[in-house]
XYZ file of C-alpha atoms in Angstrom:
656
model
C 10.985 33.833 37.256
C 12.143 30.593 35.646
C 11.044 27.106 36.742
C 14.407 26.382 38.390
C 14.495 29.749 40.201
C 10.989 29.162 41.583
C 12.066 25.718 42.753
C 15.057 27.113 44.702
C 12.870 29.779 46.358
C 10.173 27.259 47.323
C 12.623 24.588 48.466
C 15.093 26.880 50.279
C 14.208 25.558 53.754
C 14.306 21.917 52.639
C 17.669 22.466 50.941
C 19.057 24.121 54.082
C 17.818 21.244 56.248
C 19.336 18.647 53.884
C 22.628 20.556 53.905
C 22.626 20.758 57.705
C 22.172 16.991 57.997
C 25.097 16.198 55.732
C 28.542 15.586 57.334
C 30.853 18.552 57.077
C 33.822 18.479 54.731
C 37.169 17.484 56.308
C 38.789 20.586 57.815
C 41.142 21.576 60.656
C 39.516 21.975 64.081
C 37.649 25.233 64.422
C 37.462 25.875 60.676
C 34.487 28.230 60.080
C 33.517 27.012 56.590
C 30.390 25.020 57.607
C 29.239 27.613 60.199
C 29.755 30.481 57.786
C 27.831 28.832 54.962
C 24.956 27.708 57.226
C 24.555 31.210 58.588
C 24.443 32.803 55.158
C 22.597 29.991 53.344
C 19.119 31.644 53.146
C 20.597 34.782 51.590
C 22.856 32.720 49.321
C 19.916 30.659 47.990
C 17.882 33.832 47.459
C 20.733 35.405 45.490
C 21.205 32.158 43.542
C 17.502 32.111 42.561
C 17.708 35.759 41.523
C 20.757 35.031 39.373
C 18.760 32.337 37.554
C 15.857 34.667 36.780
C 15.085 35.735 33.193
C 16.314 39.308 33.810
C 19.577 38.304 35.574
C 22.717 40.214 34.577
C 26.396 39.432 34.926
C 26.430 41.174 38.305
C 23.834 38.696 39.556
C 26.033 35.687 38.919
C 27.940 35.605 42.242
C 26.047 35.147 45.522
C 27.365 37.990 47.629
C 27.156 36.742 51.209
C 29.115 33.525 50.997
C 32.140 35.101 49.377
C 32.351 38.283 51.381
C 35.983 38.494 52.568
C 34.795 39.756 55.930
C 32.894 36.507 56.451
C 35.944 34.288 55.763
C 37.838 34.388 59.027
C 41.649 34.264 59.101
C 43.003 30.785 59.505
C 40.067 29.280 57.559
C 40.657 26.603 54.916
C 39.572 27.793 51.465
C 39.580 24.159 50.356
C 37.079 23.269 53.072
C 34.800 26.095 51.919
C 35.083 24.818 48.346
C 34.059 21.329 49.466
C 31.121 22.788 51.371
C 29.878 24.359 48.144
C 30.125 20.916 46.545
C 27.973 19.463 49.337
C 25.449 22.263 48.858
C 25.343 21.587 45.112
C 24.637 17.895 45.738
C 21.787 18.793 48.118
C 20.176 21.038 45.486
C 20.401 18.298 42.813
C 19.016 15.647 45.182
C 15.997 17.803 46.032
C 15.537 18.517 42.328
C 15.555 14.794 41.420
C 13.034 14.033 44.198
C 10.629 16.703 42.920
C 8.334 16.768 39.900
C 10.072 19.825 38.467
C 11.599 19.313 35.024
C 13.979 22.197 34.293
C 15.209 22.852 30.801
C 18.724 21.944 29.688
C 19.530 25.687 29.623
C 18.407 26.152 33.234
C 20.519 23.200 34.416
C 23.531 24.574 32.578
C 22.924 28.019 34.148
C 22.767 26.480 37.642
C 26.010 24.598 37.017
C 27.618 27.798 35.761
C 26.586 29.773 38.871
C 27.909 27.140 41.251
C 31.165 26.787 39.287
C 31.670 30.558 39.394
C 31.228 30.530 43.175
C 33.842 27.765 43.526
C 36.296 29.484 41.203
C 35.864 32.809 42.973
C 36.589 31.089 46.307
C 39.820 29.742 44.856
C 40.798 33.161 43.510
C 40.155 34.902 46.809
C 42.120 32.221 48.638
C 45.096 33.127 46.496
C 44.890 36.907 47.046
C 47.194 38.373 49.660
C 45.768 40.166 52.628
C 45.513 40.023 56.351
C 42.092 38.356 56.190
C 43.284 35.500 53.970
C 46.935 34.947 54.996
C 47.386 31.655 53.182
C 50.542 29.680 53.505
C 52.159 27.705 50.735
C 51.015 24.478 52.382
C 47.363 25.587 52.369
C 47.704 26.684 48.758
C 48.892 23.186 47.820
C 46.101 21.619 49.849
C 43.605 23.722 47.917
C 45.089 22.596 44.608
C 44.848 18.948 45.581
C 41.314 19.239 46.923
C 39.410 19.829 43.690
C 38.632 17.247 41.033
C 38.587 19.778 38.196
C 41.806 20.736 36.501
C 43.378 23.953 37.805
C 46.382 25.895 36.588
C 48.000 29.293 36.553
C 49.244 30.564 33.206
C 51.040 33.653 31.963
C 50.060 34.941 28.535
C 52.799 35.681 25.982
C 52.313 38.362 23.330
C 54.263 39.226 20.174
C 55.651 42.641 19.286
C 52.295 43.636 17.771
C 50.480 42.831 20.996
C 48.853 39.645 19.707
C 48.577 36.653 22.073
C 50.708 33.857 20.626
C 51.342 31.434 23.497
C 51.173 30.971 27.270
C 53.375 29.417 29.915
C 52.211 27.139 32.713
C 53.213 28.549 36.103
C 51.504 26.002 38.309
C 49.028 23.128 38.086
C 47.187 20.793 40.432
C 47.219 17.004 40.436
C 44.015 16.779 38.393
C 45.596 18.840 35.597
C 47.450 15.889 34.082
C 44.369 13.642 34.298
C 42.174 16.235 32.619
C 44.634 17.209 29.849
C 46.941 14.226 29.436
C 49.928 16.610 29.727
C 52.700 15.605 32.153
C 55.238 17.961 33.781
C 53.652 20.998 32.159
C 54.843 23.608 34.693
C 57.535 25.810 33.198
C 56.699 24.869 29.606
C 54.680 26.758 27.015
C 51.531 25.464 25.396
C 53.092 25.422 21.925
C 56.013 23.398 23.212
C 53.668 20.787 24.697
C 51.042 20.860 21.914
C 52.641 22.291 18.739
C 49.394 22.220 16.718
C 47.186 23.770 19.390
C 44.457 25.847 17.779
C 45.008 29.621 17.863
C 41.506 30.160 19.268
C 42.836 29.230 22.721
C 45.393 32.069 22.655
C 42.760 34.545 21.473
C 40.289 33.549 24.213
C 42.854 33.696 27.019
C 44.471 36.857 25.641
C 41.111 38.659 25.737
C 40.673 37.774 29.430
C 44.212 38.882 30.252
C 43.766 42.233 28.473
C 40.241 43.113 29.622
C 40.051 41.447 33.024
C 36.615 40.060 32.148
C 36.086 36.495 33.293
C 35.032 33.984 30.641
C 33.198 30.667 30.683
C 33.301 28.675 27.468
C 33.536 25.267 25.842
C 36.185 24.748 23.194
C 37.667 21.896 21.189
C 41.396 21.197 21.291
C 41.633 19.201 18.084
C 45.370 18.627 18.493
C 44.707 16.995 21.875
C 41.562 15.173 20.767
C 39.619 16.671 23.697
C 36.834 19.073 24.556
C 37.130 21.347 27.616
C 34.703 23.354 29.743
C 36.804 26.310 30.997
C 36.360 29.127 33.501
C 39.136 31.714 33.086
C 39.798 34.786 35.260
C 42.680 37.232 35.553
C 44.669 37.139 38.804
C 47.171 39.579 40.231
C 48.000 42.893 38.613
C 47.117 43.387 34.914
C 50.782 43.809 34.029
C 51.483 40.193 35.013
C 48.925 38.937 32.471
C 48.315 35.859 34.558
C 45.152 33.768 34.461
C 43.642 31.206 36.794
C 41.931 28.412 34.857
C 39.415 25.962 36.263
C 38.504 23.417 33.627
C 37.095 19.972 33.011
C 37.580 17.457 30.226
C 34.099 17.059 28.705
C 35.128 14.914 25.742
C 32.977 12.013 26.896
C 29.919 14.252 27.268
C 30.533 15.782 23.848
C 30.838 12.372 22.262
C 27.661 11.329 24.022
C 25.965 14.449 22.637
C 27.287 13.709 19.161
C 26.126 10.107 19.443
C 22.742 11.303 20.644
C 22.540 13.698 17.717
C 23.571 10.904 15.367
C 20.946 8.578 16.807
C 18.331 11.317 16.618
C 19.270 11.968 12.992
C 19.165 8.234 12.246
C 15.819 7.902 14.009
C 14.500 10.908 12.126
C 15.720 9.433 8.828
C 14.201 6.056 9.714
C 10.927 7.755 10.610
C 10.904 9.642 7.311
C 11.717 6.415 5.487
C 8.907 4.618 7.302
C 6.521 7.468 6.513
C 7.590 7.354 2.862
C 7.138 3.575 2.817
C 3.697 3.922 4.405
C 2.747 6.589 1.891
C 4.014 4.471 -1.003
C 2.097 1.473 0.363
C -1.116 3.503 0.568
C -0.569 4.871 -2.932
C 0.197 1.376 -4.210
C -2.953 -0.125 -2.655
C -5.010 2.700 -4.124
C -3.382 2.060 -7.504
C -4.048 -1.693 -7.270
C -7.683 -0.976 -6.461
C -7.926 1.399 -9.409
C -6.155 -0.901 -11.860
C -8.328 -3.880 -10.902
C -11.628 -2.004 -10.725
C -11.203 -0.199 -14.029
C -11.144 -3.314 -16.259
C -13.826 -4.916 -14.093
C -16.113 -1.967 -14.797
C -15.730 -2.429 -18.532
C -16.077 -6.223 -18.363
C -19.192 -6.213 -16.164
C -20.764 -3.431 -18.222
C -20.335 -5.283 -21.520
C -21.569 -8.535 -19.948
C -24.808 -6.805 -18.907
C -25.206 -5.330 -22.400
C -24.639 -8.733 -24.042
C -27.154 -10.345 -21.700
C -29.788 -7.842 -22.768
C -29.503 -9.335 -26.289
C -29.928 -6.061 -28.167
C -26.419 -5.936 -29.672
C -25.439 -5.948 -33.332
C -22.882 -8.556 -34.501
C -20.177 -5.913 -34.935
C -20.837 -4.501 -31.496
C -20.903 -8.023 -30.025
C -17.434 -8.744 -31.434
C -16.194 -5.441 -30.017
C -17.675 -6.308 -26.604
C -15.991 -9.713 -26.538
C -12.642 -8.225 -27.583
C -12.934 -5.608 -24.823
C -13.738 -8.242 -22.203
C -10.789 -10.384 -23.306
C -8.394 -7.427 -23.383
C -9.339 -6.317 -19.877
C -9.194 -9.865 -18.527
C -5.664 -10.219 -19.894
C -4.740 -6.859 -18.357
C -5.877 -8.126 -14.972
C -3.930 -11.360 -15.457
C -0.787 -9.344 -16.266
C -1.220 -7.232 -13.118
C -1.478 -10.370 -11.016
C 1.521 -11.902 -12.774
C 3.611 -8.800 -12.003
C 2.632 -8.953 -8.342
C 3.574 -12.624 -8.188
C 6.932 -11.934 -9.862
C 7.731 -9.243 -7.286
C 6.736 -11.617 -4.489
C 9.012 -14.358 -5.878
C 11.900 -11.911 -6.267
C 11.553 -10.569 -2.721
C 11.356 -14.098 -1.332
C 14.393 -15.184 -3.369
C 12.343 -17.938 -5.017
C 12.504 -16.789 -8.626
C 14.574 -19.369 -10.522
C 16.114 -19.032 -13.978
C 16.220 -21.844 -16.530
C 19.580 -20.836 -18.035
C 20.648 -21.813 -21.544
C 22.372 -20.105 -24.502
C 19.886 -17.584 -25.939
C 19.984 -15.658 -29.212
C 19.061 -12.092 -28.162
C 17.856 -11.131 -31.638
C 15.170 -13.840 -31.576
C 14.042 -12.708 -28.118
C 13.713 -9.087 -29.242
C 11.875 -10.032 -32.467
C 9.326 -12.056 -30.502
C 8.771 -9.150 -28.095
C 8.402 -6.737 -31.027
C 5.651 -8.873 -32.536
C 3.839 -8.900 -29.203
C 3.773 -5.112 -28.769
C 3.363 -4.183 -32.449
C -0.481 -4.176 -32.349
C -0.436 -1.666 -29.479
C 2.090 0.493 -31.347
C 0.024 0.380 -34.557
C -3.100 1.391 -32.625
C -1.306 4.586 -31.492
C 0.417 5.154 -34.855
C 3.783 4.790 -33.090
C 6.596 4.005 -35.514
C 8.366 0.875 -34.261
C 11.853 0.315 -35.760
C 14.661 -2.104 -34.952
C 18.371 -2.546 -35.687
C 19.286 -5.994 -34.438
C 22.764 -7.512 -34.384
C 23.583 -11.120 -33.551
C 24.522 -11.943 -29.980
C 24.224 -14.943 -27.696
C 23.938 -14.705 -23.911
C 23.414 -17.224 -21.161
C 19.941 -16.719 -19.753
C 16.341 -17.736 -19.296
C 14.607 -17.042 -22.646
C 11.194 -16.495 -21.080
C 12.511 -14.024 -18.503
C 14.666 -12.185 -21.046
C 11.662 -11.792 -23.324
C 9.777 -10.446 -20.302
C 12.533 -7.833 -19.871
C 12.361 -6.681 -23.489
C 8.560 -6.803 -23.536
C 8.368 -4.610 -20.409
C 10.763 -2.045 -21.867
C 8.912 -1.961 -25.200
C 5.473 -1.786 -23.561
C 6.596 1.129 -21.410
C 8.053 2.932 -24.399
C 4.864 2.524 -26.437
C 2.663 3.500 -23.478
C 4.549 6.747 -22.772
C 5.061 7.772 -26.413
C 2.349 10.030 -27.892
C 0.524 9.279 -31.132
C 2.825 9.613 -34.126
C 5.954 9.164 -32.016
C 8.839 6.779 -32.539
C 10.248 3.802 -30.616
C 13.611 2.325 -31.621
C 15.171 -0.959 -30.530
C 18.888 -1.548 -30.896
C 20.789 -4.779 -30.228
C 24.562 -4.243 -30.296
C 27.374 -6.691 -29.576
C 30.162 -5.311 -27.374
C 33.447 -6.929 -26.367
C 31.986 -8.782 -23.407
C 28.285 -7.971 -23.511
C 25.192 -7.639 -25.641
C 23.334 -4.329 -25.203
C 19.592 -4.065 -25.754
C 18.536 -0.405 -25.981
C 14.945 0.796 -26.203
C 14.654 4.517 -26.997
C 11.507 6.578 -27.482
C 10.390 10.118 -28.265
C 7.878 10.076 -25.408
C 7.296 12.223 -22.361
C 10.768 11.672 -20.887
C 11.765 11.510 -17.238
C 12.424 14.416 -14.890
C 16.055 14.477 -13.617
C 14.988 14.227 -9.966
C 12.946 11.067 -10.662
C 15.543 9.153 -12.687
C 17.211 7.840 -9.518
C 13.866 6.259 -8.488
C 12.679 4.930 -11.835
C 13.620 1.293 -11.041
C 12.128 1.304 -7.528
C 9.043 -0.753 -6.764
C 5.692 1.037 -6.752
C 7.267 4.360 -7.826
C 5.509 6.263 -10.597
C 6.391 9.738 -11.822
C 2.692 10.565 -12.379
C 1.312 8.902 -9.232
C -2.008 10.067 -7.832
C -5.570 10.387 -9.019
C -4.638 12.651 -11.964
C -2.155 10.297 -13.583
C -2.511 9.735 -17.306
C -1.089 6.206 -17.628
C -2.159 3.068 -15.807
C -0.105 0.294 -14.238
C 1.238 -0.616 -10.810
C 4.749 0.775 -11.173
C 6.289 -2.712 -11.044
C 7.474 -3.309 -14.615
C 10.820 -1.495 -14.457
C 11.553 -2.875 -11.004
C 11.058 -6.386 -12.373
C 13.285 -5.507 -15.362
C 16.144 -4.468 -13.096
C 15.826 -7.560 -10.897
C 15.725 -9.941 -13.859
C 18.659 -8.281 -15.627
C 20.745 -8.355 -12.444
C 19.867 -12.040 -11.936
C 21.420 -12.598 -15.384
C 24.610 -10.839 -14.239
C 23.827 -7.689 -16.206
C 22.911 -4.060 -15.581
C 20.148 -1.753 -16.739
C 20.425 2.031 -17.012
C 18.184 4.930 -17.974
C 18.983 8.174 -19.772
C 16.683 11.131 -20.379
C 17.362 14.804 -20.984
C 14.175 15.731 -19.162
C 10.429 15.866 -19.487
C 9.159 15.916 -23.059
C 12.525 14.834 -24.449
C 12.100 11.072 -24.562
C 14.054 8.417 -22.732
C 16.394 5.507 -23.386
C 16.778 2.252 -21.422
C 19.774 -0.045 -21.936
C 19.997 -3.610 -20.622
C 23.580 -4.885 -20.777
C 23.898 -8.694 -20.651
C 27.161 -10.669 -20.467
C 27.860 -12.743 -23.568
C 27.778 -16.545 -23.548
C 31.126 -18.292 -23.317
C 29.835 -21.012 -25.673
C 27.720 -19.219 -28.330
C 25.226 -21.094 -30.432
C 24.079 -18.584 -33.079
C 21.550 -21.031 -34.536
C 19.619 -21.315 -31.295
C 16.234 -19.590 -31.379
C 14.422 -20.277 -28.110
C 10.653 -20.657 -28.060
C 8.612 -17.723 -26.969
C 7.229 -17.725 -23.455
C 3.990 -19.590 -22.970
C 1.840 -16.569 -22.294
C 3.199 -14.463 -25.152
C 3.150 -17.402 -27.565
C -0.490 -17.895 -26.788
C -1.143 -14.224 -27.444
C 0.561 -14.390 -30.824
C -1.086 -17.676 -31.780
C -4.562 -16.894 -30.536
C -6.061 -18.343 -33.700
C -4.548 -21.825 -33.277
C -6.974 -24.780 -33.511
C -7.629 -26.465 -30.141
C -6.956 -30.218 -29.964
C -9.768 -32.732 -30.398
C -10.856 -34.565 -27.236
C -13.725 -36.573 -28.740
C -14.936 -39.273 -26.362
C -12.384 -38.426 -23.626
C -13.849 -38.747 -20.124
C -12.878 -35.824 -17.858
C -13.819 -35.281 -14.206
C -13.652 -31.641 -13.047
C -13.583 -30.954 -9.272
C -13.824 -27.280 -8.218
C -15.804 -25.549 -5.477
C -16.355 -22.450 -7.652
C -19.475 -22.982 -9.769
C -18.481 -20.461 -12.459
C -15.100 -22.118 -12.968
C -16.688 -25.590 -13.105
C -19.147 -24.532 -15.772
C -16.494 -22.682 -17.802
C -14.216 -25.733 -17.834
C -17.170 -28.003 -18.676
C -18.117 -25.789 -21.627
C -14.506 -25.609 -22.832
C -13.984 -29.368 -22.670
C -17.369 -30.244 -24.178
C -16.685 -27.856 -27.072
C -13.581 -29.964 -27.793
C -15.683 -33.175 -27.754
C -14.944 -34.479 -24.242
C -17.453 -36.196 -21.947
C -17.419 -34.091 -18.784
C -18.656 -34.662 -15.242
C -18.266 -32.049 -12.471
C -18.134 -32.160 -8.664
C -18.110 -29.272 -6.123
C -15.979 -30.874 -3.395
C -13.385 -33.531 -2.600
C -16.054 -35.915 -1.218
C -18.315 -35.540 -4.264
C -15.291 -35.852 -6.528
C -14.274 -39.198 -4.975
C -17.856 -40.462 -5.261
C -17.936 -39.524 -8.960
C -14.491 -41.067 -9.470
C -15.612 -44.419 -7.997
C -18.873 -44.314 -9.968
C -17.015 -44.006 -13.290
C -13.250 -43.807 -13.620
C -12.304 -40.792 -15.795
C -9.573 -40.661 -18.415
C -8.270 -37.355 -16.949
C -8.852 -35.670 -13.569
C -8.904 -31.860 -13.302
C -9.005 -30.538 -9.733
C -8.781 -27.242 -7.878
C -6.425 -27.062 -4.874
C -8.160 -24.697 -2.451
C -11.535 -26.146 -1.461
C -13.475 -26.193 1.840
C -13.333 -29.187 4.215
C -10.781 -31.139 2.148
C -8.531 -29.664 -0.554
C -7.162 -30.946 -3.849
C -4.054 -32.360 -2.153
C -6.242 -34.680 -0.089
C -8.175 -35.734 -3.208
C -5.120 -36.668 -5.266
C -3.477 -38.470 -2.331
C -6.636 -40.566 -1.859
C -6.658 -41.455 -5.558
C -2.924 -42.231 -5.696
C -3.447 -44.614 -2.762
C -5.665 -46.789 -5.023
C -4.175 -49.587 -7.128
C -3.600 -48.761 -10.814
C -6.404 -51.065 -11.965
C -8.784 -49.025 -9.761
C -7.661 -45.717 -11.275
C -4.767 -44.853 -8.970
C -2.580 -43.858 -11.936
C -5.134 -41.598 -13.662
C -3.569 -38.480 -15.261
C -4.320 -35.480 -13.000
C -4.065 -31.720 -13.538
C -4.074 -29.142 -10.731
C -5.833 -25.931 -11.815
C -5.534 -23.331 -9.040
C -5.252 -19.664 -8.177
C -2.357 -20.501 -5.841
C 0.402 -19.708 -8.324
C 3.647 -19.551 -6.340
C 6.628 -21.767 -7.159
C 6.091 -23.479 -3.813
C 2.429 -24.164 -4.715
C 3.531 -25.836 -7.944
C 6.077 -27.982 -6.098
C 3.491 -28.962 -3.464
C 0.956 -29.987 -6.138
C 3.452 -32.164 -8.015
C 4.676 -33.683 -4.772
C 1.097 -34.578 -3.789
C 0.632 -36.568 -6.993
C -0.600 -34.233 -9.743
C 1.018 -34.672 -13.151
C 0.607 -31.070 -14.323
C 0.060 -27.661 -12.722
C -1.843 -24.821 -14.441
C -2.281 -21.485 -12.606
C -5.490 -19.513 -12.989
C -6.596 -17.681 -15.044
C -6.614 -20.610 -17.458
C -5.612 -20.075 -21.063
C -8.090 -22.287 -23.023
C -5.632 -23.498 -25.671
C -2.939 -24.313 -23.103
C -5.444 -26.136 -20.904
C -6.870 -28.266 -23.729
C -3.365 -29.044 -25.000
C -2.273 -30.266 -21.560
C -5.408 -32.433 -21.240
C -4.827 -33.964 -24.693
C -1.123 -34.563 -24.009
C -1.759 -36.296 -20.696
C -4.503 -38.486 -22.135
C -2.254 -39.633 -25.026
C 0.607 -40.318 -22.610
C -1.712 -42.414 -20.415
C -3.035 -44.271 -23.451
């Protein structure tokens, strides 16, 4: 027995009591509808529960007692009996809502079906002739007007081959027009009223007319823009082919169901997207940990070996080169993360000017050539002239990222080609390789942040999966597009950045290389002399203080250090320095407080001393805050020695 059937059996007495307390439906004096139903209610509820059981058959659908013709006395109002069934239905639903029983959607639909069948059968029997039911035309009309559902009588029309092709409306109640939107339908055919009515309606009704089997179904009338829940039964002799239809417009419910399904699908998609984002975040954090720990392992290991002192000169040079290479790799990882942060926050700004693309590509080629030579990768270029409006540093970053990726994913002995071609309204930079290629299903994701085709602990190549995302963002900020092409894994790949040409070309313009890459290429440059220059270094990190002291003293400067803002001010008052170098983030009082205190002094007391902020806070906003506080220059950590010494020398000469 189902949950709903058990509920009706257990609550039969309570349902009967609730029904008995409810006011009877309006009826002529002496109408037996309420008395009849009360007398037969226990048996009716028992039959109703049985019809809802798991083994119920079609014969179990109709409760026998309440519709027995012998129990409906002559002169009774069929409409009153129909209303009484409505009251009984309400009592069952009220008891159900007050209980803790939670029937399934199928059980609720089955209950509604059973009760609807009872009501429809009452209507049909009210229409049948006979001494027990002698119904006048007035009572028939009263019955029609008494129900909220649409009701009509139709006669099926068949063609010469016996196929149902149309039907004619013989009668209809007042609710018919409200439920269908059809006015004055009686006497007209369905095709005349709705020319494009779907043929499925004729087939469904024709089957009932031919077989005599009642049917309950939901169907969509697309031509009417409505859904209907219909109960159809044959009335009168089979030769008449007449049907009684009780139906309800359920368009609103269907739309609600569709909206619910849409919301469920959207929620499911959002959940999958959130799960994917969470998975990507976890993978990204694991990758960050791996990419930071791996160079640290090498750096710390070589430092311990060098400290032991048992290293040959050749091996010492190799150790130092390894430490420097891994330190730069970490700096690049951090720089990529900061670029992504600036892009997402909308704070990445371009310093736009006419740029010769060929010079940008040549500078990037020189930067990646050592890595290509180390892998025996053949690096070739075919460069045409072309000027675009852009930020030279960011455009070089684009080309450098594309070239680095190509070299990284190309096996030893492979080939990387760079092509710069001038189009009608653009300059195309194409980087093609003979590397591992890209699977077709991953190409749509290749420019997404944190996405890597070989993600996981078994991946062959390092990196955070940010380079190509940064490339796309930078190219789009320049008004261009970037695309990828690959025939599949093992077949190489090709990336093309298309940049709009400058409206005022200056072919002779060769912009300087970006600071970081220029320093890489010019690593052998001689640092400036700072002999006799007094420098005060304020930083709470002891290792950084000592590194800066050693760097400055090696250039000939006189250096004093302080671990805090208070100690820095004391040292400043004790001997005014030629240049101040200060960290920003320090305990108790930060570098902003230090420079504001110094700038509050008169110039003769040192208030105009040149000051450099050296900090790990490297956002654009951090730079603006430092300059606004009173610093003359801003250098993000990690510090490039040559850049740092050059800035110190420049500021000291300017002050002198």
